[in-house]
Amino acid sequence: MGNNIEGKVIYAATKSAVLVISEGLRQEVKPYNIRTTVISPGALATELPNSVTEPDIAENIRNFVHEIAIPAESFARAVAFAISQPEEMDVNEIVFRPTRQEL
């Protein structure tokens, strides 16, 4: 998302909401031995920049992703890690990002 802060309030709020809802869900379903995992990736090389309709924001995101994004397969490896753990282990959260990503 680049280094400027403009336009990130909604993004941060929704990310926080996902974490809180997921933790609540984890607590509600633990009696049923259901596991939950939140995976929070940094910049990934995906089609997401193509969906941004605001031209200046879209250009900033494309440049940011082009400079430092890691392959989407990184996300797949995180999912594989979480689901491959033994039944008694719940990986609640995985946060990863490109080594060069500041925020």
CSV table of N, CA, C and O in Angstrom, one decimal:
chain,number,residue,atom,x,y,z
A,1,MET,N,0.8,-1.2,0.0
A,1,MET,CA,0.0,0.0,0.0
A,1,MET,C,0.9,1.3,0.0
A,1,MET,O,0.3,2.3,0.1
A,2,GLY,N,2.1,1.1,-0.1
A,2,GLY,CA,3.0,2.3,-0.1
A,2,GLY,C,3.2,2.9,1.3
A,2,GLY,O,2.8,2.4,2.2
A,3,ASN,N,3.9,4.0,1.3
A,3,ASN,CA,4.3,4.6,2.5
A,3,ASN,C,3.3,5.7,3.0
A,3,ASN,O,3.4,6.2,4.1
A,4,ASN,N,2.4,6.2,2.1
A,4,ASN,CA,1.5,7.3,2.5
A,4,ASN,C,0.4,6.7,3.4
A,4,ASN,O,0.0,5.6,3.2
A,5,ILE,N,-0.1,7.5,4.3
A,5,ILE,CA,-1.1,7.0,5.2
A,5,ILE,C,-2.5,7.2,4.7
A,5,ILE,O,-3.5,6.6,5.1
A,6,GLU,N,-2.7,8.1,3.7
A,6,GLU,CA,-4.0,8.4,3.2
A,6,GLU,C,-4.8,7.2,2.7
A,6,GLU,O,-4.2,6.4,2.0
A,7,GLY,N,-6.0,7.1,3.1
A,7,GLY,CA,-6.8,6.0,2.6
A,7,GLY,C,-6.7,4.7,3.4
A,7,GLY,O,-7.2,3.7,3.0
A,8,LYS,N,-5.9,4.6,4.4
A,8,LYS,CA,-5.6,3.4,5.1
A,8,LYS,C,-6.4,3.1,6.3
A,8,LYS,O,-6.4,2.1,6.9
A,9,VAL,N,-7.3,4.1,6.7
A,9,VAL,CA,-8.0,4.0,7.9
A,9,VAL,C,-9.1,2.8,7.8
A,9,VAL,O,-9.2,2.0,8.7
A,10,ILE,N,-9.8,2.8,6.7
A,10,ILE,CA,-10.8,1.8,6.5
A,10,ILE,C,-10.1,0.4,6.4
A,10,ILE,O,-10.6,-0.6,6.9
A,11,TYR,N,-9.0,0.4,5.7
A,11,TYR,CA,-8.2,-0.9,5.6
A,11,TYR,C,-7.8,-1.4,6.9
A,11,TYR,O,-8.0,-2.6,7.3
A,12,ALA,N,-7.3,-0.5,7.8
A,12,ALA,CA,-6.9,-0.9,9.1
A,12,ALA,C,-8.1,-1.4,10.0
A,12,ALA,O,-8.0,-2.4,10.7
A,13,ALA,N,-9.2,-0.7,9.9
A,13,ALA,CA,-10.4,-1.0,10.6
A,13,ALA,C,-10.9,-2.4,10.2
A,13,ALA,O,-11.3,-3.2,11.1
A,14,THR,N,-11.0,-2.7,9.0
A,14,THR,CA,-11.5,-3.9,8.5
A,14,THR,C,-10.6,-5.1,8.9
A,14,THR,O,-11.0,-6.2,9.3
A,15,LYS,N,-9.3,-4.8,8.8
A,15,LYS,CA,-8.3,-5.9,9.2
A,15,LYS,C,-8.5,-6.2,10.7
A,15,LYS,O,-8.4,-7.3,11.1
A,16,SER,N,-8.6,-5.1,11.5
A,16,SER,CA,-8.9,-5.3,13.0
A,16,SER,C,-10.2,-6.1,13.2
A,16,SER,O,-10.2,-7.0,14.1
A,17,ALA,N,-11.2,-5.8,12.5
A,17,ALA,CA,-12.5,-6.5,12.6
A,17,ALA,C,-12.3,-8.0,12.3
A,17,ALA,O,-12.9,-8.8,13.1
A,18,VAL,N,-11.6,-8.3,11.3
A,18,VAL,CA,-11.4,-9.7,10.9
A,18,VAL,C,-10.7,-10.4,12.1
A,18,VAL,O,-11.1,-11.6,12.4
A,19,LEU,N,-9.7,-9.8,12.7
A,19,LEU,CA,-9.0,-10.4,13.8
A,19,LEU,C,-9.9,-10.7,15.0
A,19,LEU,O,-9.9,-11.8,15.6
A,20,VAL,N,-10.7,-9.7,15.3
A,20,VAL,CA,-11.6,-9.8,16.5
A,20,VAL,C,-12.7,-10.8,16.2
A,20,VAL,O,-13.0,-11.7,17.1
A,21,ILE,N,-13.3,-10.8,15.1
A,21,ILE,CA,-14.4,-11.8,14.7
A,21,ILE,C,-13.8,-13.2,14.7
A,21,ILE,O,-14.4,-14.1,15.2
A,22,SER,N,-12.6,-13.3,14.2
A,22,SER,CA,-12.0,-14.7,14.1
A,22,SER,C,-11.7,-15.2,15.5
A,22,SER,O,-11.9,-16.4,15.7
A,23,GLU,N,-11.2,-14.3,16.4
A,23,GLU,CA,-11.0,-14.8,17.7
A,23,GLU,C,-12.3,-15.2,18.4
A,23,GLU,O,-12.3,-16.2,19.2
A,24,GLY,N,-13.3,-14.4,18.2
A,24,GLY,CA,-14.6,-14.8,18.8
A,24,GLY,C,-15.1,-16.1,18.3
A,24,GLY,O,-15.6,-17.0,19.0
A,25,LEU,N,-15.0,-16.3,17.0
A,25,LEU,CA,-15.4,-17.6,16.3
A,25,LEU,C,-14.5,-18.7,16.9
A,25,LEU,O,-15.1,-19.8,17.2
A,26,ARG,N,-13.2,-18.5,17.1
A,26,ARG,CA,-12.4,-19.5,17.6
A,26,ARG,C,-12.9,-20.0,19.0
A,26,ARG,O,-13.0,-21.2,19.3
A,27,GLN,N,-13.2,-19.0,19.8
A,27,GLN,CA,-13.7,-19.4,21.2
A,27,GLN,C,-15.0,-20.1,21.1
A,27,GLN,O,-15.3,-21.0,21.9
A,28,GLU,N,-15.9,-19.7,20.2
A,28,GLU,CA,-17.2,-20.3,20.1
A,28,GLU,C,-17.2,-21.8,19.6
A,28,GLU,O,-18.0,-22.6,20.0
A,29,VAL,N,-16.2,-22.1,18.7
A,29,VAL,CA,-16.2,-23.4,18.1
A,29,VAL,C,-15.2,-24.4,18.7
A,29,VAL,O,-15.2,-25.5,18.3
A,30,LYS,N,-14.4,-23.9,19.6
A,30,LYS,CA,-13.4,-24.8,20.2
A,30,LYS,C,-14.0,-26.0,20.9
A,30,LYS,O,-13.4,-27.1,20.8
A,31,PRO,N,-15.3,-26.0,21.4
A,31,PRO,CA,-15.8,-27.3,22.0
A,31,PRO,C,-16.0,-28.3,20.9
A,31,PRO,O,-16.2,-29.5,21.2
A,32,TYR,N,-16.1,-27.9,19.6
A,32,TYR,CA,-16.3,-28.8,18.5
A,32,TYR,C,-15.0,-29.2,17.8
A,32,TYR,O,-15.1,-29.8,16.8
A,33,ASN,N,-13.9,-28.8,18.4
A,33,ASN,CA,-12.6,-29.1,17.8
A,33,ASN,C,-12.4,-28.6,16.4
A,33,ASN,O,-11.8,-29.2,15.6
A,34,ILE,N,-13.0,-27.4,16.2
A,34,ILE,CA,-12.8,-26.7,14.9
A,34,ILE,C,-11.7,-25.7,15.1
A,34,ILE,O,-11.7,-24.9,16.1
A,35,ARG,N,-10.8,-25.6,14.2
A,35,ARG,CA,-9.6,-24.7,14.2
A,35,ARG,C,-9.9,-23.5,13.3
A,35,ARG,O,-10.5,-23.6,12.3
A,36,THR,N,-9.3,-22.4,13.7
A,36,THR,CA,-9.4,-21.1,12.9
A,36,THR,C,-8.1,-20.5,12.8
A,36,THR,O,-7.2,-20.6,13.7
A,37,THR,N,-7.8,-20.0,11.6
A,37,THR,CA,-6.5,-19.3,11.4
A,37,THR,C,-6.8,-18.0,10.6
A,37,THR,O,-7.5,-18.1,9.6
A,38,VAL,N,-6.2,-16.9,11.0
A,38,VAL,CA,-6.2,-15.7,10.3
A,38,VAL,C,-4.8,-15.6,9.6
A,38,VAL,O,-3.8,-15.7,10.3
A,39,ILE,N,-4.8,-15.5,8.3
A,39,ILE,CA,-3.5,-15.3,7.6
A,39,ILE,C,-3.5,-13.9,7.0
A,39,ILE,O,-4.3,-13.5,6.2
A,40,SER,N,-2.5,-13.1,7.5
A,40,SER,CA,-2.3,-11.7,7.1
A,40,SER,C,-1.0,-11.6,6.2
A,40,SER,O,0.0,-11.4,6.8
A,41,PRO,N,-1.2,-11.6,4.9
A,41,PRO,CA,0.0,-11.4,4.1
A,41,PRO,C,0.3,-10.0,3.8
A,41,PRO,O,-0.5,-9.1,3.9
A,42,GLY,N,1.6,-9.7,3.5
A,42,GLY,CA,2.0,-8.4,3.0
A,42,GLY,C,1.7,-8.4,1.5
A,42,GLY,O,0.8,-9.0,1.0
A,43,ALA,N,2.5,-7.7,0.8
A,43,ALA,CA,2.4,-7.5,-0.6
A,43,ALA,C,2.6,-8.8,-1.4
A,43,ALA,O,3.7,-9.4,-1.3
A,44,LEU,N,1.5,-9.2,-2.0
A,44,LEU,CA,1.6,-10.4,-2.8
A,44,LEU,C,1.3,-10.1,-4.3
A,44,LEU,O,0.6,-9.2,-4.6
A,45,ALA,N,2.0,-10.8,-5.2
A,45,ALA,CA,1.8,-10.6,-6.6
A,45,ALA,C,0.4,-11.3,-7.0
A,45,ALA,O,0.4,-12.5,-7.2
A,46,THR,N,-0.6,-10.5,-7.0
A,46,THR,CA,-2.0,-11.0,-7.4
A,46,THR,C,-2.6,-10.0,-8.3
A,46,THR,O,-2.0,-9.0,-8.7
A,47,GLU,N,-3.9,-10.3,-8.7
A,47,GLU,CA,-4.6,-9.4,-9.6
A,47,GLU,C,-5.3,-8.2,-8.8
A,47,GLU,O,-5.9,-7.4,-9.4
A,48,LEU,N,-5.1,-8.1,-7.5
A,48,LEU,CA,-5.8,-7.1,-6.7
A,48,LEU,C,-5.5,-5.7,-7.2
A,48,LEU,O,-6.5,-4.9,-7.3
A,49,PRO,N,-4.3,-5.3,-7.6
A,49,PRO,CA,-4.1,-3.9,-8.1
A,49,PRO,C,-5.0,-3.6,-9.3
A,49,PRO,O,-5.3,-2.4,-9.5
A,50,ASN,N,-5.4,-4.6,-10.1
A,50,ASN,CA,-6.2,-4.3,-11.3
A,50,ASN,C,-7.6,-4.0,-10.9
A,50,ASN,O,-8.4,-3.5,-11.7
A,51,SER,N,-8.0,-4.2,-9.6
A,51,SER,CA,-9.4,-4.0,-9.2
A,51,SER,C,-9.6,-2.6,-8.6
A,51,SER,O,-10.7,-2.2,-8.4
A,52,VAL,N,-8.5,-1.8,-8.4
A,52,VAL,CA,-8.6,-0.5,-7.8
A,52,VAL,C,-9.0,0.5,-8.9
A,52,VAL,O,-8.4,0.5,-10.0
A,53,THR,N,-10.1,1.2,-8.7
A,53,THR,CA,-10.6,2.1,-9.7
A,53,THR,C,-10.1,3.6,-9.7
A,53,THR,O,-10.2,4.3,-10.7
A,54,GLU,N,-9.6,4.0,-8.5
A,54,GLU,CA,-9.1,5.3,-8.4
A,54,GLU,C,-7.7,5.4,-9.0
A,54,GLU,O,-6.8,4.7,-8.6
A,55,PRO,N,-7.5,6.1,-10.1
A,55,PRO,CA,-6.3,6.0,-10.9
A,55,PRO,C,-5.0,6.3,-10.1
A,55,PRO,O,-4.0,5.5,-10.3
A,56,ASP,N,-4.9,7.3,-9.3
A,56,ASP,CA,-3.7,7.6,-8.6
A,56,ASP,C,-3.4,6.5,-7.5
A,56,ASP,O,-2.2,6.1,-7.3
A,57,ILE,N,-4.4,6.1,-6.9
A,57,ILE,CA,-4.2,5.0,-5.9
A,57,ILE,C,-3.8,3.7,-6.6
A,57,ILE,O,-2.9,3.0,-6.1
A,58,ALA,N,-4.5,3.4,-7.7
A,58,ALA,CA,-4.1,2.2,-8.4
A,58,ALA,C,-2.7,2.2,-8.9
A,58,ALA,O,-2.0,1.2,-8.8
A,59,GLU,N,-2.2,3.3,-9.4
A,59,GLU,CA,-0.8,3.4,-9.8
A,59,GLU,C,0.1,3.2,-8.6
A,59,GLU,O,1.1,2.5,-8.8
A,60,ASN,N,-0.2,3.8,-7.5
A,60,ASN,CA,0.7,3.6,-6.3
A,60,ASN,C,0.7,2.2,-5.9
A,60,ASN,O,1.8,1.7,-5.5
A,61,ILE,N,-0.4,1.5,-5.9
A,61,ILE,CA,-0.4,0.1,-5.5
A,61,ILE,C,0.3,-0.7,-6.5
A,61,ILE,O,1.1,-1.6,-6.1
A,62,ARG,N,0.1,-0.5,-7.7
A,62,ARG,CA,0.8,-1.3,-8.8
A,62,ARG,C,2.3,-1.1,-8.6
A,62,ARG,O,3.1,-2.1,-8.7
A,63,ASN,N,2.8,0.1,-8.4
A,63,ASN,CA,4.2,0.3,-8.3
A,63,ASN,C,4.8,-0.3,-7.0
A,63,ASN,O,5.8,-1.0,-7.1
A,64,PHE,N,4.0,-0.2,-5.9
A,64,PHE,CA,4.4,-0.8,-4.7
A,64,PHE,C,4.5,-2.4,-4.8
A,64,PHE,O,5.5,-3.0,-4.5
A,65,VAL,N,3.5,-3.0,-5.4
A,65,VAL,CA,3.5,-4.4,-5.6
A,65,VAL,C,4.6,-4.8,-6.5
A,65,VAL,O,5.3,-5.8,-6.3
A,66,HIS,N,4.8,-4.1,-7.6
A,66,HIS,CA,5.8,-4.4,-8.6
A,66,HIS,C,7.2,-4.4,-8.0
A,66,HIS,O,8.1,-5.3,-8.3
A,67,GLU,N,7.4,-3.5,-7.0
A,67,GLU,CA,8.8,-3.3,-6.4
A,67,GLU,C,9.1,-4.4,-5.4
A,67,GLU,O,10.2,-4.9,-5.4
A,68,ILE,N,8.1,-4.9,-4.6
A,68,ILE,CA,8.5,-5.7,-3.5
A,68,ILE,C,7.6,-7.0,-3.3
A,68,ILE,O,7.9,-7.8,-2.5
A,69,ALA,N,6.6,-7.2,-4.1
A,69,ALA,CA,5.7,-8.3,-3.9
A,69,ALA,C,6.4,-9.6,-4.0
A,69,ALA,O,7.3,-9.8,-4.8
A,70,ILE,N,5.9,-10.6,-3.2
A,70,ILE,CA,6.3,-11.9,-3.3
A,70,ILE,C,5.2,-12.8,-4.0
A,70,ILE,O,4.1,-12.4,-4.0
A,71,PRO,N,5.6,-13.9,-4.5
A,71,PRO,CA,4.6,-14.7,-5.2
A,71,PRO,C,3.4,-15.2,-4.3
A,71,PRO,O,3.5,-15.4,-3.1
A,72,ALA,N,2.3,-15.3,-5.0
A,72,ALA,CA,1.1,-15.7,-4.3
A,72,ALA,C,1.2,-17.1,-3.7
A,72,ALA,O,0.5,-17.4,-2.7
A,73,GLU,N,2.1,-17.9,-4.2
A,73,GLU,CA,2.4,-19.2,-3.7
A,73,GLU,C,2.8,-19.2,-2.2
A,73,GLU,O,2.6,-20.1,-1.5
A,74,SER,N,3.3,-18.0,-1.8
A,74,SER,CA,3.7,-17.8,-0.4
A,74,SER,C,2.5,-18.0,0.5
A,74,SER,O,2.6,-18.5,1.6
A,75,PHE,N,1.4,-17.4,0.0
A,75,PHE,CA,0.1,-17.6,0.8
A,75,PHE,C,-0.3,-19.0,0.9
A,75,PHE,O,-0.7,-19.5,1.9
A,76,ALA,N,-0.2,-19.7,-0.2
A,76,ALA,CA,-0.6,-21.1,-0.3
A,76,ALA,C,0.3,-21.9,0.7
A,76,ALA,O,-0.2,-22.8,1.4
A,77,ARG,N,1.6,-21.6,0.8
A,77,ARG,CA,2.4,-22.3,1.8
A,77,ARG,C,2.0,-22.0,3.2
A,77,ARG,O,2.0,-22.9,4.1
A,78,ALA,N,1.5,-20.8,3.5
A,78,ALA,CA,1.0,-20.5,4.8
A,78,ALA,C,-0.2,-21.3,5.2
A,78,ALA,O,-0.4,-21.8,6.3
A,79,VAL,N,-1.1,-21.4,4.2
A,79,VAL,CA,-2.3,-22.2,4.4
A,79,VAL,C,-2.0,-23.7,4.6
A,79,VAL,O,-2.5,-24.3,5.5
A,80,ALA,N,-1.1,-24.2,3.8
A,80,ALA,CA,-0.6,-25.6,3.9
A,80,ALA,C,0.0,-25.8,5.3
A,80,ALA,O,-0.3,-26.9,5.9
A,81,PHE,N,0.8,-24.9,5.8
A,81,PHE,CA,1.4,-25.0,7.1
A,81,PHE,C,0.3,-25.1,8.2
A,81,PHE,O,0.3,-26.0,9.0
A,82,ALA,N,-0.7,-24.2,8.1
A,82,ALA,CA,-1.7,-24.1,9.2
A,82,ALA,C,-2.6,-25.4,9.2
A,82,ALA,O,-2.8,-26.0,10.3
A,83,ILE,N,-2.9,-25.9,8.0
A,83,ILE,CA,-3.8,-27.1,8.0
A,83,ILE,C,-3.1,-28.4,8.2
A,83,ILE,O,-3.7,-29.4,8.4
A,84,SER,N,-1.8,-28.4,8.1
A,84,SER,CA,-1.0,-29.6,8.2
A,84,SER,C,-0.6,-29.9,9.7
A,84,SER,O,0.0,-30.9,10.0
A,85,GLN,N,-1.0,-29.0,10.6
A,85,GLN,CA,-0.6,-29.2,12.0
A,85,GLN,C,-1.5,-30.3,12.6
A,85,GLN,O,-2.6,-30.6,12.2
A,86,PRO,N,-1.0,-31.0,13.7
A,86,PRO,CA,-1.8,-32.0,14.3
A,86,PRO,C,-3.1,-31.4,14.8
A,86,PRO,O,-3.3,-30.3,15.1
A,87,GLU,N,-4.1,-32.3,15.0
A,87,GLU,CA,-5.5,-31.9,15.3
A,87,GLU,C,-5.5,-31.1,16.7
A,87,GLU,O,-6.3,-30.2,16.8
A,88,GLU,N,-4.6,-31.4,17.6
A,88,GLU,CA,-4.6,-30.7,18.9
A,88,GLU,C,-4.0,-29.4,18.8
A,88,GLU,O,-3.9,-28.7,19.8
A,89,MET,N,-3.5,-29.0,17.7
A,89,MET,CA,-2.8,-27.7,17.5
A,89,MET,C,-3.6,-26.7,16.6
A,89,MET,O,-3.9,-27.1,15.5
A,90,ASP,N,-3.8,-25.5,17.1
A,90,ASP,CA,-4.6,-24.5,16.4
A,90,ASP,C,-3.6,-23.4,16.1
A,90,ASP,O,-3.2,-22.7,17.0
A,91,VAL,N,-3.3,-23.2,14.9
A,91,VAL,CA,-2.5,-22.0,14.5
A,91,VAL,C,-3.4,-20.8,14.3
A,91,VAL,O,-4.1,-20.8,13.3
A,92,ASN,N,-3.5,-19.9,15.3
A,92,ASN,CA,-4.5,-18.9,15.3
A,92,ASN,C,-4.2,-17.8,14.3
A,92,ASN,O,-5.1,-17.2,13.7
A,93,GLU,N,-2.9,-17.4,14.1
A,93,GLU,CA,-2.6,-16.3,13.3
A,93,GLU,C,-1.2,-16.4,12.6
A,93,GLU,O,-0.3,-16.8,13.3
A,94,ILE,N,-1.2,-16.1,11.3
A,94,ILE,CA,0.1,-16.1,10.6
A,94,ILE,C,0.2,-14.7,10.0
A,94,ILE,O,-0.7,-14.3,9.2
A,95,VAL,N,1.3,-14.0,10.3
A,95,VAL,CA,1.5,-12.7,9.6
A,95,VAL,C,2.8,-12.8,8.9
A,95,VAL,O,3.8,-13.2,9.5
A,96,PHE,N,2.8,-12.5,7.6
A,96,PHE,CA,4.1,-12.5,6.8
A,96,PHE,C,4.0,-11.5,5.8
A,96,PHE,O,3.0,-11.0,5.4
A,97,ARG,N,5.2,-11.0,5.4
A,97,ARG,CA,5.3,-10.0,4.4
A,97,ARG,C,6.7,-10.1,3.7
A,97,ARG,O,7.6,-10.7,4.2
A,98,PRO,N,6.8,-9.4,2.5
A,98,PRO,CA,8.1,-9.4,1.9
A,98,PRO,C,9.2,-8.8,2.8
A,98,PRO,O,8.9,-7.9,3.6
A,99,THR,N,10.3,-9.3,2.8
A,99,THR,CA,11.4,-8.8,3.6
A,99,THR,C,11.6,-7.3,3.5
A,99,THR,O,11.9,-6.6,4.4
A,100,ARG,N,11.4,-6.8,2.2
A,100,ARG,CA,11.7,-5.4,2.0
A,100,ARG,C,10.5,-4.5,2.3
A,100,ARG,O,10.5,-3.3,2.3
A,101,GLN,N,9.3,-5.1,2.7
A,101,GLN,CA,8.1,-4.3,3.0
A,101,GLN,C,8.3,-3.6,4.4
A,101,GLN,O,8.5,-4.3,5.4
A,102,GLU,N,8.1,-2.3,4.4
A,102,GLU,CA,8.2,-1.5,5.7
A,102,GLU,C,7.0,-1.6,6.5
A,102,GLU,O,7.1,-1.8,7.7
A,103,LEU,N,5.8,-1.4,6.0
A,103,LEU,CA,4.6,-1.4,6.7
A,103,LEU,C,3.8,-2.7,6.6
A,103,LEU,O,3.9,-3.4,5.7
